[in-house]
GROMACS .gro file of C-alpha atoms in nm:
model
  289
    1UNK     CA    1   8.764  13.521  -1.943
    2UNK     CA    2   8.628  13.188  -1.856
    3UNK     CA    3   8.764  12.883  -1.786
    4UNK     CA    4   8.580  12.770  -2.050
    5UNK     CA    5   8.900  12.609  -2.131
    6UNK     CA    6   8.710  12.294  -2.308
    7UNK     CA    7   8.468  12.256  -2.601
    8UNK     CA    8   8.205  12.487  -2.600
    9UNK     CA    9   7.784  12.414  -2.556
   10UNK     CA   10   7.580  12.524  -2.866
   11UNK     CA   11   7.517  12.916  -2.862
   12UNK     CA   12   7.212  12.879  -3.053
   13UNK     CA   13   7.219  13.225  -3.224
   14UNK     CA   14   7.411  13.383  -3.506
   15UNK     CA   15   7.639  13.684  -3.481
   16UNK     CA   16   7.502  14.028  -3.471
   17UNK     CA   17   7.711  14.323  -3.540
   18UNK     CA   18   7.397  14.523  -3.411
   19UNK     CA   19   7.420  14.434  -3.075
   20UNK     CA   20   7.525  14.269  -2.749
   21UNK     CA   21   7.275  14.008  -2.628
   22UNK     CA   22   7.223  13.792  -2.342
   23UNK     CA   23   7.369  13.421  -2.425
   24UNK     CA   24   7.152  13.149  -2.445
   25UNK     CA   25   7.433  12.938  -2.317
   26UNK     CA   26   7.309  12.695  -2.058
   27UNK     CA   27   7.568  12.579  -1.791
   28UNK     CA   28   7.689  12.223  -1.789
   29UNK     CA   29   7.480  12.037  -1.515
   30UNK     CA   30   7.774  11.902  -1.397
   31UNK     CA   31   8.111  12.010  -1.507
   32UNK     CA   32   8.292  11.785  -1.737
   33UNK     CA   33   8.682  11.800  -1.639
   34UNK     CA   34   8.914  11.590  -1.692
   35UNK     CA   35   9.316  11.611  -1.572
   36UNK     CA   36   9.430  11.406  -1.780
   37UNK     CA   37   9.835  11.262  -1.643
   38UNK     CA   38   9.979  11.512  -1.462
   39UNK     CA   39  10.285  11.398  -1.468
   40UNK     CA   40  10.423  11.430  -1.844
   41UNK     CA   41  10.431  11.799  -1.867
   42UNK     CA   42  10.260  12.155  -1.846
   43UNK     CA   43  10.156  12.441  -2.023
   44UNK     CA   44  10.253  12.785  -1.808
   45UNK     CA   45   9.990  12.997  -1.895
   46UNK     CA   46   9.841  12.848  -1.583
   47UNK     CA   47  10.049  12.833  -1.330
   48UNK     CA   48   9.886  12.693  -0.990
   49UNK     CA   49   9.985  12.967  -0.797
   50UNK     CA   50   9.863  13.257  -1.010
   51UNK     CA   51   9.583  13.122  -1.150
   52UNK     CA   52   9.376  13.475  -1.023
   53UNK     CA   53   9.570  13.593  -1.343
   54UNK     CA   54   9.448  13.414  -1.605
   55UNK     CA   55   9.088  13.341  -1.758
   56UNK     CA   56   8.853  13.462  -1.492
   57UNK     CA   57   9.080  13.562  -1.255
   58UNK     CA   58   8.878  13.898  -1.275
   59UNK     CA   59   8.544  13.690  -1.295
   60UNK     CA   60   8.492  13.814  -1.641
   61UNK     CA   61   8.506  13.659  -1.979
   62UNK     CA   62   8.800  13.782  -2.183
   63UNK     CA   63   8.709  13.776  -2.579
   64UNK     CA   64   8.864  13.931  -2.903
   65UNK     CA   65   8.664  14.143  -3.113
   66UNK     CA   66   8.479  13.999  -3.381
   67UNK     CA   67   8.710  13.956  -3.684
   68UNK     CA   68   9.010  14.039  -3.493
   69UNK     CA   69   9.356  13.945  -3.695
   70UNK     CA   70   9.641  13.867  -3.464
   71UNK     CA   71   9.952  13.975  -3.643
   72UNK     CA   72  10.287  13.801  -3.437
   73UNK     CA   73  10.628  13.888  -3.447
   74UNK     CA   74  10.888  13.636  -3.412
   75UNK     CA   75  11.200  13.784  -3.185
   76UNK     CA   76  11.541  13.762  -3.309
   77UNK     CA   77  11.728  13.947  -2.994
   78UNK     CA   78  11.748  13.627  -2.855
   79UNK     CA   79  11.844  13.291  -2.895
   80UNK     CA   80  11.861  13.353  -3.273
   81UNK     CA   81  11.978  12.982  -3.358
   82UNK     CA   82  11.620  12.914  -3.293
   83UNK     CA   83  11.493  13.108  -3.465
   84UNK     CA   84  11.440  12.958  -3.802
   85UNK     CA   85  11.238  12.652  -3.621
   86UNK     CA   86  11.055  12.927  -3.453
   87UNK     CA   87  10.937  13.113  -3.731
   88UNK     CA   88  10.829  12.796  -3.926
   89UNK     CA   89  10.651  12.652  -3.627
   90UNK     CA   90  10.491  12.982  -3.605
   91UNK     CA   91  10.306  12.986  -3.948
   92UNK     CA   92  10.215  12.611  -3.925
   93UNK     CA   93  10.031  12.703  -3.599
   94UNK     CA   94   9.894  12.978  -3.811
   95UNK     CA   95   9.800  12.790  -4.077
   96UNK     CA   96   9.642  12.531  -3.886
   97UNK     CA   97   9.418  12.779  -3.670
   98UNK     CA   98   9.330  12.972  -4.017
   99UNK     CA   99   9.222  12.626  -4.201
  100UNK     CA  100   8.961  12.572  -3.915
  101UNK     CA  101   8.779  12.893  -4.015
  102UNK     CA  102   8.487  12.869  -4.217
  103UNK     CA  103   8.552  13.139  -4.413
  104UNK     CA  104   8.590  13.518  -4.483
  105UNK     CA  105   8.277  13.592  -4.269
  106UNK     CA  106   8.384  13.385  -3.996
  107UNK     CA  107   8.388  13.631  -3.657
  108UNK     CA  108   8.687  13.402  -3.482
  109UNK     CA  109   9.068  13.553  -3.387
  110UNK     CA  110   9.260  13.500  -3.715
  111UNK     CA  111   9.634  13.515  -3.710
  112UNK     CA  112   9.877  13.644  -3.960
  113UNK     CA  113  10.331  13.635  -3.879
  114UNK     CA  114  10.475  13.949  -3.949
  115UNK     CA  115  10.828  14.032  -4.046
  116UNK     CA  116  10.884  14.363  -3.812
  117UNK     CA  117  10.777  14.443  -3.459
  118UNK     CA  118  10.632  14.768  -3.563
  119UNK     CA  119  10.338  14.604  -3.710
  120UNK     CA  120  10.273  14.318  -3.479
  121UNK     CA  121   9.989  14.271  -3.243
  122UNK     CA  122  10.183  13.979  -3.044
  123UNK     CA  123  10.564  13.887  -3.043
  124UNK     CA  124  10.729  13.535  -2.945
  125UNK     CA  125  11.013  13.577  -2.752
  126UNK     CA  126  11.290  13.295  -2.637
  127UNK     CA  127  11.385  13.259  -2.309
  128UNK     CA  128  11.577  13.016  -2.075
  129UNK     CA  129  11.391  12.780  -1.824
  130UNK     CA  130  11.182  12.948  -1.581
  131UNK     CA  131  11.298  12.895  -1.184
  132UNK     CA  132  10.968  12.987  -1.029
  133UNK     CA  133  10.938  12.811  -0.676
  134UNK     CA  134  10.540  12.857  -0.699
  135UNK     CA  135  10.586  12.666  -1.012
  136UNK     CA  136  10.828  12.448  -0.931
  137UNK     CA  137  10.616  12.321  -0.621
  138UNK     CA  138  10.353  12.251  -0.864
  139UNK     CA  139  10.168  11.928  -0.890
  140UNK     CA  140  10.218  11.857  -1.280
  141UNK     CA  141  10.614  11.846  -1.294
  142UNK     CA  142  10.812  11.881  -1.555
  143UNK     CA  143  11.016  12.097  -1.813
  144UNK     CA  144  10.809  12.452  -1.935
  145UNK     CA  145  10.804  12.452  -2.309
  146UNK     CA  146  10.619  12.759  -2.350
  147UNK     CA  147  10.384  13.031  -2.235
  148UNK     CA  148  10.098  13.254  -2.361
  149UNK     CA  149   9.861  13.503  -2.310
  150UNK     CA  150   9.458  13.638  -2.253
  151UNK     CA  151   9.298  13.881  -2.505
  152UNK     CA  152   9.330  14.133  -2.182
  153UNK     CA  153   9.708  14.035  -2.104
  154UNK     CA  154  10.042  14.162  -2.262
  155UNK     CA  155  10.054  13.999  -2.611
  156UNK     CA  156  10.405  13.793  -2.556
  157UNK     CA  157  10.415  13.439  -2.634
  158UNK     CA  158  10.770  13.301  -2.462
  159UNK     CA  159  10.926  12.963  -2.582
  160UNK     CA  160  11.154  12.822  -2.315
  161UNK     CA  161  11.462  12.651  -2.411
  162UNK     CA  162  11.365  12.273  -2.348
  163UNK     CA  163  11.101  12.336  -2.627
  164UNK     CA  164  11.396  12.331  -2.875
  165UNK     CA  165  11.551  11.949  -2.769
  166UNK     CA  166  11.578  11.770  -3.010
  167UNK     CA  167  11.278  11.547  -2.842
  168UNK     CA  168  11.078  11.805  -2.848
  169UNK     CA  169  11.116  12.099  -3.147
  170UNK     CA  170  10.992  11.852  -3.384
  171UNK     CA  171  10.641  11.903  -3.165
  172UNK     CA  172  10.711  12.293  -3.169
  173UNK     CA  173  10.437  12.318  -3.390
  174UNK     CA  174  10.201  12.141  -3.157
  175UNK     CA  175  10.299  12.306  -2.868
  176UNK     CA  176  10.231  12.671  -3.062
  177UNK     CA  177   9.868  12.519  -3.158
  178UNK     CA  178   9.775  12.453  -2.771
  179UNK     CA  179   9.912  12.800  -2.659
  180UNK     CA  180   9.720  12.985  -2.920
  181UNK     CA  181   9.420  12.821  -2.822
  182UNK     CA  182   9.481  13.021  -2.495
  183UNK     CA  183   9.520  13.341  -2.696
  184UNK     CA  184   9.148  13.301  -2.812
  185UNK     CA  185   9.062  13.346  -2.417
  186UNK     CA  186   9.056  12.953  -2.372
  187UNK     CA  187   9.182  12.806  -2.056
  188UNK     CA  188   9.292  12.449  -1.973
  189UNK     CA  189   9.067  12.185  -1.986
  190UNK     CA  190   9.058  12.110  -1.617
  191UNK     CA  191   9.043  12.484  -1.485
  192UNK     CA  192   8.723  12.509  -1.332
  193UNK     CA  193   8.786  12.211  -1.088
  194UNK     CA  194   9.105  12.397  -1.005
  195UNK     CA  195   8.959  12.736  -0.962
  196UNK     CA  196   8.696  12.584  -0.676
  197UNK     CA  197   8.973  12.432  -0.550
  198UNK     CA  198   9.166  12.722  -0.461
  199UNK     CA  199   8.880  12.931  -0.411
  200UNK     CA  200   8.922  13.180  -0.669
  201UNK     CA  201   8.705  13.381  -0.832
  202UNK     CA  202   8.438  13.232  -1.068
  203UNK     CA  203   8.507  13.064  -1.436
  204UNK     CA  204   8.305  12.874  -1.669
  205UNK     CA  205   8.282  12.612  -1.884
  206UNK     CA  206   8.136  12.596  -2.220
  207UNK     CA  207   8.032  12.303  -2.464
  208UNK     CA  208   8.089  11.951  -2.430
  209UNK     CA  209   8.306  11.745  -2.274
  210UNK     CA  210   8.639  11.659  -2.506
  211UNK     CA  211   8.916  11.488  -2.306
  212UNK     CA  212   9.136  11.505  -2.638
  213UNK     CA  213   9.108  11.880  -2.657
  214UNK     CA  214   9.372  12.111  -2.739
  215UNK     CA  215   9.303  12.298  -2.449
  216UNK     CA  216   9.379  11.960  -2.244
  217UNK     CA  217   9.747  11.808  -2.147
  218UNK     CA  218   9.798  11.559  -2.399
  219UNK     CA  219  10.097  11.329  -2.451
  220UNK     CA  220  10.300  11.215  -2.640
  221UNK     CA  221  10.340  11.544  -2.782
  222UNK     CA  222  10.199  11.475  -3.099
  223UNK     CA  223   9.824  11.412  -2.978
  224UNK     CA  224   9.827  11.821  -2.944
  225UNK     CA  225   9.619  11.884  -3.275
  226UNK     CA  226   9.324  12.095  -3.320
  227UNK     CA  227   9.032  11.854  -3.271
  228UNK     CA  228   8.637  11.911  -3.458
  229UNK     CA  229   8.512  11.956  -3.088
  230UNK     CA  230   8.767  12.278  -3.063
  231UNK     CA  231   8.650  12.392  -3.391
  232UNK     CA  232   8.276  12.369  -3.341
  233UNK     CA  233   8.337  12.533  -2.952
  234UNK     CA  234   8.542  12.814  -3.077
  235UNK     CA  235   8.325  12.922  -3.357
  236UNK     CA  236   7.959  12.935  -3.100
  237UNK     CA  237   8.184  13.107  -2.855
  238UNK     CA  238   8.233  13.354  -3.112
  239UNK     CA  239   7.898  13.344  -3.294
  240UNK     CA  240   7.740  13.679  -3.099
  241UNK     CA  241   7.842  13.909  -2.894
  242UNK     CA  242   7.719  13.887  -2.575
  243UNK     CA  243   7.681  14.090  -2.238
  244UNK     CA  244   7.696  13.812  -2.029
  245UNK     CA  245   7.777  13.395  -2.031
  246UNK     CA  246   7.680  13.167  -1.772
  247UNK     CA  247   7.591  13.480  -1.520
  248UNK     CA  248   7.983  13.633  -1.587
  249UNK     CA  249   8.052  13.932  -1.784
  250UNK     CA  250   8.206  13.913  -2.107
  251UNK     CA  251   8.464  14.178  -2.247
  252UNK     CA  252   8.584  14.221  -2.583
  253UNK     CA  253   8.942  14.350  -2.651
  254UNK     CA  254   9.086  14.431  -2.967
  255UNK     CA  255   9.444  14.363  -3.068
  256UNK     CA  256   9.673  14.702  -3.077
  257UNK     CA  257  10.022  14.731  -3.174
  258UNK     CA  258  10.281  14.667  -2.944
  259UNK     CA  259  10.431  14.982  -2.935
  260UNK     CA  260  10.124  15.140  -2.770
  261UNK     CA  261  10.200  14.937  -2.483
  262UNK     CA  262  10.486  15.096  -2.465
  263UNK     CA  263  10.306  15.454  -2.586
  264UNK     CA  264  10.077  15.427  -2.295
  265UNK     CA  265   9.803  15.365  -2.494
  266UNK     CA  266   9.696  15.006  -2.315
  267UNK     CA  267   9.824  14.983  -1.938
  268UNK     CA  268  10.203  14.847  -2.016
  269UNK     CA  269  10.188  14.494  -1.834
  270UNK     CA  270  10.540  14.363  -2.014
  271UNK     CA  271  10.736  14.439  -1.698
  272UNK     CA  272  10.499  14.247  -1.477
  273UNK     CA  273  10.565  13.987  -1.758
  274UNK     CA  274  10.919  14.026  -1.806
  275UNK     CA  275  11.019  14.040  -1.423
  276UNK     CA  276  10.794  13.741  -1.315
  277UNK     CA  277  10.731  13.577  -1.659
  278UNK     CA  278  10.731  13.210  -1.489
  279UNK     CA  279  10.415  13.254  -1.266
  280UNK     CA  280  10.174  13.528  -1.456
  281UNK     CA  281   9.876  13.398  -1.668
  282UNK     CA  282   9.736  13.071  -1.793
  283UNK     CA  283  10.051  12.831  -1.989
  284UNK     CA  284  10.314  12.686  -1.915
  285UNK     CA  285  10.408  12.377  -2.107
  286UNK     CA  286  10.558  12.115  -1.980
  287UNK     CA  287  10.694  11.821  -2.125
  288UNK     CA  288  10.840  11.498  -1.887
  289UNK     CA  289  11.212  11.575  -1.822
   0.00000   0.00000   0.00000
């Protein structure tokens, strides 16, 4: 996966289901980050401390398959009182992400909410607020709101409780719309500049600088809304179907039902997730407490 958390460059070639090619990406001269205020909140797909688990962690690209649907499952084994906000949250994220397609021949992730686990691709699970020291010792403070997934990571999406105050549920649907953006193998905006920093492996960046991106930390709350810039970067990302972008491999996943994780089908990664859910992969959210 890359960092490639921001808007992406021109790809300069249409989609081929023929073939993988080389992509005629070109790397930013200089890379366009920016870190926006730290100090308002945080998404936990990418916590500092385990950032060699989310997009290029592996130094690889992480990418759906062309045309992939995402079906998600909203849980209701736990803290069912939300779940009503959930679910609606859930298909205005959905809706949202959908509308920016261009249309049936469109090769980006589409999603579609389910009503039973059995045929989901991707669940949403509640849980209470994370208590993760590496997390907690993190630069951006604040409360986590949520946390997602890569294309090559266990498909759970967890909302924490302080995404359901009342300050902050009414921006549920805002929050959903940032962490999906990391389910179509998008980091944060500012990941490369923390990836040298901590001397992990290698990410990337593609497109053009956006400050406002989804990908990005934005507050208030509100200012989380799929921009043109995310559109535009999405759809070249997923225009071909490349071996390689910006000198990094590039693998494509495809979205399986949960229960072969739990078949043996995929490597089962939910009790990494479920034992240390508040320091694996790229998003937390936080919001100022």
């Amino acid at each position: 996966m890359l960092t490639f958390c921001k808007n992406l460059l021109e790809l300069g070639c249409a989609w081929c289901p023929a073939g993988r090619s080389q992509s005629p990406i070109q790397p930013p001269c200089v890379p366009m980050l920016y870190h926006g205020d730290p100090s308002h909140y945080r998404c936990d797909t990418e916590c500092k401390s385990c950032l060699d688990l989310s997009v290029g962690y592996d130094g690889t690209i992480h990418l759906w398959e062309p045309f992939t649907t995402i079906k998600i499952y909203v849980s209701t084994k736990t803290h069912p009182t939300k779940y009503k906000a959930a679910v609606c949250a859930v298909q205005e994220a959905i809706n949202d992400w959908n509308a920016a397609l261009s249309g049936p021949h469109d090769p980006r992730p589409r999603f579609q909410q389910v009503e039973t686990k059995g045929e989901a691709t991707c669940q949403v699970k509640f849980k209470r607020q994370p208590t993760c020291d590496e997390c907690d010792q993190d630069p951006k403070k604040g409360e986590v709101l949520a946390h997602a997934f890569f294309p090559d990571q266990h498909p759970t999406i967890i909302l924490y409780t302080a995404a359901f105050k009342e300050s902050n549920v009414v921006y549920l649907k805002n929050v959903l719309n940032h962490e999906l953006v990391h389910v179509q193998g998008v980091r944060h905006y500012f990941a490369v500049n923390e990836d040298k920093a901590w001397g992990l492996k290698p990410s990337t960046e593609v497109g053009e600088a956006d400050e406002f991106s989804i990908s990005n930390y934005l507050y208030p709350l509100d200012k989380l809304t799929i921009k043109p810039s995310d559109v535009s970067a999405l759809a070249e990302l997923y225009a071909g179907k490349y071996e390689t972008i910006h000198d990094l491999p590039v693998s494509y996943h495809k979205a399986v039902l949960l229960s072969a994780w739990k078949e043996g089908m995929v490597p089962d990664t939910e009790s990494v997730s479920e034992s240390n859910s508040e320091c694996d992969s790229e998003g937390w959210y936080f919001v100022e407490m």
